[in-house]
PDB file of C-alpha atoms in Angstrom:
ATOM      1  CA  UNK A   1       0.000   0.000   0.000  1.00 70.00           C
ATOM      2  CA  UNK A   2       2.975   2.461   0.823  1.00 73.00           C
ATOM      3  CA  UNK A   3       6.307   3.210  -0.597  1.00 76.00           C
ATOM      4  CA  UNK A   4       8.291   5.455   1.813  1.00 76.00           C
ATOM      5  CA  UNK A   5      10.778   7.969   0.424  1.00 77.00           C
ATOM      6  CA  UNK A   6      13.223   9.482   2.767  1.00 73.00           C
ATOM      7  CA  UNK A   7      12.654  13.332   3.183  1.00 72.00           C
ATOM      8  CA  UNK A   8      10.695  13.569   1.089  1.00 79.00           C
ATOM      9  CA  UNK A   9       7.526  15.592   2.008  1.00 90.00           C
ATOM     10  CA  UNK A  10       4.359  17.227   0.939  1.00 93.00           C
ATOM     11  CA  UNK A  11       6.234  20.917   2.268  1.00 95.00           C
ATOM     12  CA  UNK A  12       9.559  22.077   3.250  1.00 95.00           C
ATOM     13  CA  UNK A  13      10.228  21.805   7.063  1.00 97.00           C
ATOM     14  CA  UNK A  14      12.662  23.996   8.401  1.00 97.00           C
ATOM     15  CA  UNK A  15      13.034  26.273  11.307  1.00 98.00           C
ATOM     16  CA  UNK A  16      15.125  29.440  12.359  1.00 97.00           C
ATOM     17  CA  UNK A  17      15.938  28.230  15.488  1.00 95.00           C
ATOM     18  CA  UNK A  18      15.165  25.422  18.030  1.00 92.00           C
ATOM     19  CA  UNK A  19      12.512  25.966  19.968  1.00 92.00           C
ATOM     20  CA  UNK A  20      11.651  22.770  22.608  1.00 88.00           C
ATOM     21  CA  UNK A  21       8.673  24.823  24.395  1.00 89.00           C
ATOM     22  CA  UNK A  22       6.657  24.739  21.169  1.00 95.00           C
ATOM     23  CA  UNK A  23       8.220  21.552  20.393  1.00 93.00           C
ATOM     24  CA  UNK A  24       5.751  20.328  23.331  1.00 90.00           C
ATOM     25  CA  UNK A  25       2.935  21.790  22.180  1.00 95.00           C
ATOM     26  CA  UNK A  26       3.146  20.831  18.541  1.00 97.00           C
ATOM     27  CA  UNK A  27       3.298  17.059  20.312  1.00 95.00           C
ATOM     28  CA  UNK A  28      -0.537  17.370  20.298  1.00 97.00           C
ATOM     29  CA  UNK A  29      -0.752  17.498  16.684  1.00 98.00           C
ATOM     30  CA  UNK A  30       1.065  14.517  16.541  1.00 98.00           C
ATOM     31  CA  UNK A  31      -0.373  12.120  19.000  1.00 97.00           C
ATOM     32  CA  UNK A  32      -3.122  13.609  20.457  1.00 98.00           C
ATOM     33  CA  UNK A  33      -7.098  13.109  20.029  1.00 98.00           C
ATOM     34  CA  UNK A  34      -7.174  15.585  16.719  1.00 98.00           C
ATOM     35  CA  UNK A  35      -3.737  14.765  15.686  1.00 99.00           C
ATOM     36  CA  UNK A  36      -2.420  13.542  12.574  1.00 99.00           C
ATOM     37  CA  UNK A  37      -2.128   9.881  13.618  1.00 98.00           C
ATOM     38  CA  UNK A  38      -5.693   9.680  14.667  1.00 99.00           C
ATOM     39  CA  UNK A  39      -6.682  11.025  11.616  1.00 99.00           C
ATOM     40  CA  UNK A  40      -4.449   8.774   9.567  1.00 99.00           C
ATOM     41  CA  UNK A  41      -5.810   5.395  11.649  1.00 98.00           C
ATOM     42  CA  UNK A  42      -9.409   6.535  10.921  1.00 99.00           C
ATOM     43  CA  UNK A  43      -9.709   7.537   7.601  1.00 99.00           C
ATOM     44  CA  UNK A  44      -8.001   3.994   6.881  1.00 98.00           C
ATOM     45  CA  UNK A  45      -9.721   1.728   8.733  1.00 98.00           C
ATOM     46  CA  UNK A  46     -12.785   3.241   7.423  1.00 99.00           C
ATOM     47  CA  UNK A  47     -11.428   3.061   4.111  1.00 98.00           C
ATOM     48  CA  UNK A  48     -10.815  -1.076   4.408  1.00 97.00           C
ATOM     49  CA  UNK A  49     -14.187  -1.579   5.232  1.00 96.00           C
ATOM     50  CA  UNK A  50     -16.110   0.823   2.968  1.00 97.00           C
ATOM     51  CA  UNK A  51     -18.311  -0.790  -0.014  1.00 96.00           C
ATOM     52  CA  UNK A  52     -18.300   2.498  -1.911  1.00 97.00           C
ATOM     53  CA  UNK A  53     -15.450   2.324  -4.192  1.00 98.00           C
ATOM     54  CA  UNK A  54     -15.142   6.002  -4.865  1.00 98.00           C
ATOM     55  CA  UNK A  55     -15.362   6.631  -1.458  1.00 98.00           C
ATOM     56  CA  UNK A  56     -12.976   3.899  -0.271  1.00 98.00           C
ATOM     57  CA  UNK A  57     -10.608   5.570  -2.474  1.00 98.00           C
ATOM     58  CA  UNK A  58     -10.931   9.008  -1.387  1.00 98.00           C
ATOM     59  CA  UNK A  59     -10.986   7.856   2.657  1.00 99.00           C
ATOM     60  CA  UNK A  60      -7.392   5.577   2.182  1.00 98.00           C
ATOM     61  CA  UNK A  61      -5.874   8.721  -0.190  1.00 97.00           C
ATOM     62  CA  UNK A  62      -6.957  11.267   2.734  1.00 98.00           C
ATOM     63  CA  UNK A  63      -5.342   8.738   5.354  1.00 98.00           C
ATOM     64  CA  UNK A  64      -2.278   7.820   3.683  1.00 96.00           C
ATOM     65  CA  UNK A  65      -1.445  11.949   3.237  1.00 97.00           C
ATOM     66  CA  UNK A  66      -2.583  12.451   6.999  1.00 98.00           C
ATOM     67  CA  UNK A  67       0.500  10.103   7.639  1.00 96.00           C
ATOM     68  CA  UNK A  68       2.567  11.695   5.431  1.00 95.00           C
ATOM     69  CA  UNK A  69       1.721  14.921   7.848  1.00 98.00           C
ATOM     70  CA  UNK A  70       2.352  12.839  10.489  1.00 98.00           C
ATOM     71  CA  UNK A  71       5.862  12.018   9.607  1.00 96.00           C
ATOM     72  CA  UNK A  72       6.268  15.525   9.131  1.00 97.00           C
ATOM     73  CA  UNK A  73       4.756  16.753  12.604  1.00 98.00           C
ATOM     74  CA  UNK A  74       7.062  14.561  13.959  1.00 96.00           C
ATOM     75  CA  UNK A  75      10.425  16.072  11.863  1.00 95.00           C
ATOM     76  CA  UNK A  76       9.350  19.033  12.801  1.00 97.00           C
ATOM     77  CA  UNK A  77       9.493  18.558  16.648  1.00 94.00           C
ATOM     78  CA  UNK A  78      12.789  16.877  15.957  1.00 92.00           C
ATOM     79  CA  UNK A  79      14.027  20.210  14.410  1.00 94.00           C
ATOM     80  CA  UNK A  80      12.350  22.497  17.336  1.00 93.00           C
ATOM     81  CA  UNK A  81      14.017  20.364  19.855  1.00 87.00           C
ATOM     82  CA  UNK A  82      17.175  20.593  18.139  1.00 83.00           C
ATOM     83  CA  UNK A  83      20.487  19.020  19.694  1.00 78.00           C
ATOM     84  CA  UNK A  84      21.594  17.745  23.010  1.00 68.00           C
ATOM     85  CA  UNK A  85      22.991  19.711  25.150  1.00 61.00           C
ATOM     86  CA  UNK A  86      24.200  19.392  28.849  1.00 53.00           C
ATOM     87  CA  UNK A  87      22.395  22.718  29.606  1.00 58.00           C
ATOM     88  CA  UNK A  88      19.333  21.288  28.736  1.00 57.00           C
ATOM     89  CA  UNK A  89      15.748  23.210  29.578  1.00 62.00           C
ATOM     90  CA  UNK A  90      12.780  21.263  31.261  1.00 63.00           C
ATOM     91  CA  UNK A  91      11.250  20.678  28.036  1.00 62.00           C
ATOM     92  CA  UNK A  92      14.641  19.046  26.138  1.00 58.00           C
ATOM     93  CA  UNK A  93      15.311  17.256  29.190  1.00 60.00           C
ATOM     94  CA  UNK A  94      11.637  15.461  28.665  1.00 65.00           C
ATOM     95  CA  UNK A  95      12.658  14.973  25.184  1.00 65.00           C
ATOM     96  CA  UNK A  96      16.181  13.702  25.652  1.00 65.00           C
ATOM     97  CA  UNK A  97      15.616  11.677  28.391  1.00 60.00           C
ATOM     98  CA  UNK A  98      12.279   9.872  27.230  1.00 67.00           C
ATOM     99  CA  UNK A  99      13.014  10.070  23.146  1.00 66.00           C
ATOM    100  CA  UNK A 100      16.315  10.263  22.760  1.00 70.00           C
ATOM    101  CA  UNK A 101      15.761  14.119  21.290  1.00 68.00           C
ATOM    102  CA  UNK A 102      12.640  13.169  18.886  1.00 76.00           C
ATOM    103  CA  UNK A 103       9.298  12.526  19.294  1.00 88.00           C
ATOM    104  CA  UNK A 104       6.934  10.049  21.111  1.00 88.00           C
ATOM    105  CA  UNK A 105       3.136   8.668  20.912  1.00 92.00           C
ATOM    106  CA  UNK A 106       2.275  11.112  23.422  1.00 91.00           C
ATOM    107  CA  UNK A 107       0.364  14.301  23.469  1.00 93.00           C
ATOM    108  CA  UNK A 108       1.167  18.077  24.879  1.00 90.00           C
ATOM    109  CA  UNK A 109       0.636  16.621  28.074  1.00 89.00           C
ATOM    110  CA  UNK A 110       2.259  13.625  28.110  1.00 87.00           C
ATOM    111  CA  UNK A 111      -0.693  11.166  27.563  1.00 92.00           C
ATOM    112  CA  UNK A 112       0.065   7.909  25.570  1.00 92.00           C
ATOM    113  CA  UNK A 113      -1.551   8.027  21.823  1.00 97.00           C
ATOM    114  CA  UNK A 114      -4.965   5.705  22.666  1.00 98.00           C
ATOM    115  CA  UNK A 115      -6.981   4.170  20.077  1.00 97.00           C
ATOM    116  CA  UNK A 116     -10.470   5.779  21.622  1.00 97.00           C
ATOM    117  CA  UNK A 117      -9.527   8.750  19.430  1.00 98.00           C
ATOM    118  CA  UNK A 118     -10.350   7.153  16.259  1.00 98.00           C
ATOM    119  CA  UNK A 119     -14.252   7.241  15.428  1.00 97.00           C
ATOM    120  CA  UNK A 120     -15.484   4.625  13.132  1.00 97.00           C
ATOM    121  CA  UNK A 121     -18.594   3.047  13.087  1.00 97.00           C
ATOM    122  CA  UNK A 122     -19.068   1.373   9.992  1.00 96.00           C
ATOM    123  CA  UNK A 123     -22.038   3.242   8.817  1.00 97.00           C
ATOM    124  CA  UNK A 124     -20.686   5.814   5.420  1.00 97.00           C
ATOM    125  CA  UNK A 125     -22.622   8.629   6.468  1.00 97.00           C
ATOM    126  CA  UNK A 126     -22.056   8.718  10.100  1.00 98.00           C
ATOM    127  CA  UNK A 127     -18.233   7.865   9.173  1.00 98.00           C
ATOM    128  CA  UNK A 128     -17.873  11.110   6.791  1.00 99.00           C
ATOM    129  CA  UNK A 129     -19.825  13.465   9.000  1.00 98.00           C
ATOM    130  CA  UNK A 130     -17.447  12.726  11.885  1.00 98.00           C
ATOM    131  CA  UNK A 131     -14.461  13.090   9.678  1.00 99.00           C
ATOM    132  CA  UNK A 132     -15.647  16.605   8.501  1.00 99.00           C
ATOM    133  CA  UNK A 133     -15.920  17.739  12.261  1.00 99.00           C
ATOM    134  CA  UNK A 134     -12.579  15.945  12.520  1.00 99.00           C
ATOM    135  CA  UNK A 135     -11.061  18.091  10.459  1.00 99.00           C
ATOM    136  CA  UNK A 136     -12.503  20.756  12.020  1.00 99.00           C
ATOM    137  CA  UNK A 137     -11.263  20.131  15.395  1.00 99.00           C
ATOM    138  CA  UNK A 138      -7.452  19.270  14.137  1.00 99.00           C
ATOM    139  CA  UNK A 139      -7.907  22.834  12.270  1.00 99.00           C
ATOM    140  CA  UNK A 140      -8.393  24.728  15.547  1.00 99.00           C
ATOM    141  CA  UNK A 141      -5.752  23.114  17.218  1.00 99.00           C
ATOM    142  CA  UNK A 142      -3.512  24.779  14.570  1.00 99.00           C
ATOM    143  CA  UNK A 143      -4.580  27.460  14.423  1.00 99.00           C
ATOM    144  CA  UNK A 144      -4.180  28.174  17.722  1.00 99.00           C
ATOM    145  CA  UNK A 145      -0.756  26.747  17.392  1.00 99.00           C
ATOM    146  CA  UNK A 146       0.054  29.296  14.716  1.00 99.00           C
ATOM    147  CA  UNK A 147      -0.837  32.100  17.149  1.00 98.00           C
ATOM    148  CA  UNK A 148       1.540  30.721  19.512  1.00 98.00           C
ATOM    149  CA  UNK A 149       4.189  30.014  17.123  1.00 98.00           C
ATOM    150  CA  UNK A 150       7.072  32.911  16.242  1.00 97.00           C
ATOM    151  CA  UNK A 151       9.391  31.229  13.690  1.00 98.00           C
ATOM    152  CA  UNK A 152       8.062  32.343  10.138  1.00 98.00           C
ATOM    153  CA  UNK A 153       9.142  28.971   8.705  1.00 98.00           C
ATOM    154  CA  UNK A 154       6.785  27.381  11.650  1.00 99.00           C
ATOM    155  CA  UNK A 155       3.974  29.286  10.621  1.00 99.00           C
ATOM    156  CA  UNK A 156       3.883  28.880   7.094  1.00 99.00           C
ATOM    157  CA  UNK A 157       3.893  25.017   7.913  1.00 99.00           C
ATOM    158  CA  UNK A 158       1.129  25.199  10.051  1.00 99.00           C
ATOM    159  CA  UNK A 159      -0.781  27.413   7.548  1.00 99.00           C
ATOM    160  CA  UNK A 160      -0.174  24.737   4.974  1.00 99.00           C
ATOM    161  CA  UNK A 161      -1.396  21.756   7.156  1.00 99.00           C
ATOM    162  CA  UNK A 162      -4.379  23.867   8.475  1.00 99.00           C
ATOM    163  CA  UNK A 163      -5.009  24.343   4.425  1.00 99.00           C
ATOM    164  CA  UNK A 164      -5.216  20.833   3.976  1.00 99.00           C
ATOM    165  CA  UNK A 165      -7.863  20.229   6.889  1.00 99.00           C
ATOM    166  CA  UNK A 166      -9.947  22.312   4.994  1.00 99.00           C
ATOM    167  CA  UNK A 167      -9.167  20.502   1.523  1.00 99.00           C
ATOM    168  CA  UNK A 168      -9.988  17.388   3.498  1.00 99.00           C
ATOM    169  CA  UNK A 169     -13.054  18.740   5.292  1.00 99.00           C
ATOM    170  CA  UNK A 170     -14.637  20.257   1.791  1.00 99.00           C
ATOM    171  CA  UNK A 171     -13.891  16.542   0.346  1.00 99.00           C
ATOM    172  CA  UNK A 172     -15.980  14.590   2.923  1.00 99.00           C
ATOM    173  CA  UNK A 173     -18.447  17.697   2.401  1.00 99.00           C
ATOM    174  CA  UNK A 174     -18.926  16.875  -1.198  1.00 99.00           C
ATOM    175  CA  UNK A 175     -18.870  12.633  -0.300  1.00 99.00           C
ATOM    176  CA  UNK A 176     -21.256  13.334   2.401  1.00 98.00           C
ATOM    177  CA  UNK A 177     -23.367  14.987  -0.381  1.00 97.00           C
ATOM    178  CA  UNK A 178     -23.522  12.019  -2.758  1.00 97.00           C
ATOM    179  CA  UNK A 179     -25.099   9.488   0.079  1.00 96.00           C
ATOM    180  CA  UNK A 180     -27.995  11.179   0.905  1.00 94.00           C
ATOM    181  CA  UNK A 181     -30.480   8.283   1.815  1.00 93.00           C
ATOM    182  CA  UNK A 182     -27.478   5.884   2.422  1.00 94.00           C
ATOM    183  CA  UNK A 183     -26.543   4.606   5.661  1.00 92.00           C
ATOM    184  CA  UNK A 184     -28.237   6.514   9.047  1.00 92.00           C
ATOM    185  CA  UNK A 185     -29.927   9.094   6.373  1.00 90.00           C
ATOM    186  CA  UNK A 186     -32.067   6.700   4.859  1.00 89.00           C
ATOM    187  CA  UNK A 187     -35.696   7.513   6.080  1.00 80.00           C
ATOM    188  CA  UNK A 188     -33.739   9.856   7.974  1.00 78.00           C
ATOM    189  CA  UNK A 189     -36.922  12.449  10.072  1.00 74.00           C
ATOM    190  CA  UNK A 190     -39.723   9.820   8.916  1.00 73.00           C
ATOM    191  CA  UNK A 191     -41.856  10.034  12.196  1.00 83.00           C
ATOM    192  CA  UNK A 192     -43.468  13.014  14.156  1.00 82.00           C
ATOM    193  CA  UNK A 193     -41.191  12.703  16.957  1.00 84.00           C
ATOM    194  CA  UNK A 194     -38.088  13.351  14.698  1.00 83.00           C
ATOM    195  CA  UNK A 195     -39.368  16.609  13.559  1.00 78.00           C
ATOM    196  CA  UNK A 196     -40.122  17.805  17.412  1.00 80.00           C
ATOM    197  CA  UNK A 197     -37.508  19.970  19.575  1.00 79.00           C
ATOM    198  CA  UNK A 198     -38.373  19.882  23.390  1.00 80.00           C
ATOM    199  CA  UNK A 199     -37.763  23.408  24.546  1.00 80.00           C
ATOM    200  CA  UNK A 200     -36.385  22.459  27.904  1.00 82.00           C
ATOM    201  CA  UNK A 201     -35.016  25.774  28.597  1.00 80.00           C
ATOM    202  CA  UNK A 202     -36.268  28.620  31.409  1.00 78.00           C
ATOM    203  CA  UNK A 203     -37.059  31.047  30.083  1.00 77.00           C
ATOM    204  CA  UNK A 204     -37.581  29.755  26.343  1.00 72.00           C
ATOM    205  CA  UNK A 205     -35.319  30.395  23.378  1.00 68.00           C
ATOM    206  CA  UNK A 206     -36.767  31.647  19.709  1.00 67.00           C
ATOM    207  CA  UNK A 207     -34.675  28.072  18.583  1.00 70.00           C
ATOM    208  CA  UNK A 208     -37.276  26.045  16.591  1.00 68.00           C
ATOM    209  CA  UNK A 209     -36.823  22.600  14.880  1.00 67.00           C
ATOM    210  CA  UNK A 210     -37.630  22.906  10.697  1.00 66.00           C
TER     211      UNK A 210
END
């Protein structure tokens, strides 16, 4: 399914100087419950399973680039954390001591990578409209990671990789589109009680049900 070529990425990584601190927080994006792993292990094990050929295609494409960002997320912290050094802060001490100076399958916090994070249920349209809000969520994160970030060459990475969330987001869009009436939207709002909204609020909001 793969051929790996060394270096050789979807956008130039480099940085103007290391930077360990953000090197922690850009962990998140690697390993964390909107990071690119998740997002690579979802989008293919959907992808396997998926009777739609078009769509198949489309979900094991999507995953096998959100890999490809993974592999860059991760030689990207390698560059922020940058080499060993006996004066080493908290944050290259974490990363010398428990990675040997690179990355790890944890998160900003330090949380082990856990398969929970991937969402797949086997059902095309429930599949693709958590994948769009997937996207979503992993383009937040970055984007609140490019506010934090204050290398140039950083930024323009994340703007790239918060670019292609919303390639990947308008994709499942426009596959979401062509299964109407498949999967959990067939005879989707048949009865009376799907059309209701219980207005369980005090006092009542104008928000009405269509």
């Amino acid at each position: 399914m793969f051929y790996h070529r060394t270096n050789e990425f979807l956008y130039p990584l480099r940085v103007a100087c290391p930077d360990p601190k953000f090197a922690s927080m850009l962990m998140e994006q690697l390993a964390g419950q909107n990071g690119e792993l998740a997002a690579g292990m979802q989008y293919i094990i959907q992808g396997l399973k998926c009777k739609n050929a078009k769509i198949k295609d489309l979900l094991l494409d999507i995953g096998t680039e959100e890999l490809n960002h993974m592999e860059m997320v991760a030689h990207m912290i390698e560059l922020l954390v940058g080499e060993q050094t006996s004066t080493a802060s908290p944050e290259e001490f974490a990363f010398q001591l428990l990675g040997g100076g690179g990355p790890l399958w944890i998160n900003s916090m330090g949380s082990p990578f856990s398969s929970t994070y991937v969402d797949a249920v086997g059902d095309i349209a429930a599949d693709l409209q958590s994948n769009i809000a997937a996207e979503f969520r992993a383009k937040a994160v970055y984007e609140r990671l490019y506010r934090q970030a204050k290398d140039p060459a950083v930024q323009d990475f994340l703007k790239f990789l918060i670019s292609r969330e919303e390639a990947h987001a308008n994709l499942f869009r426009q596959a979401l589109d062509e299964v109407q009436g498949q999967g959990v939207l067939k005879d989707f709002v048949d009865t009376s009680y799907s059309r209701q909204y219980y207005d369980l609020s005090q006092p009542r909001q104008s928000y009405r049900l269509t």
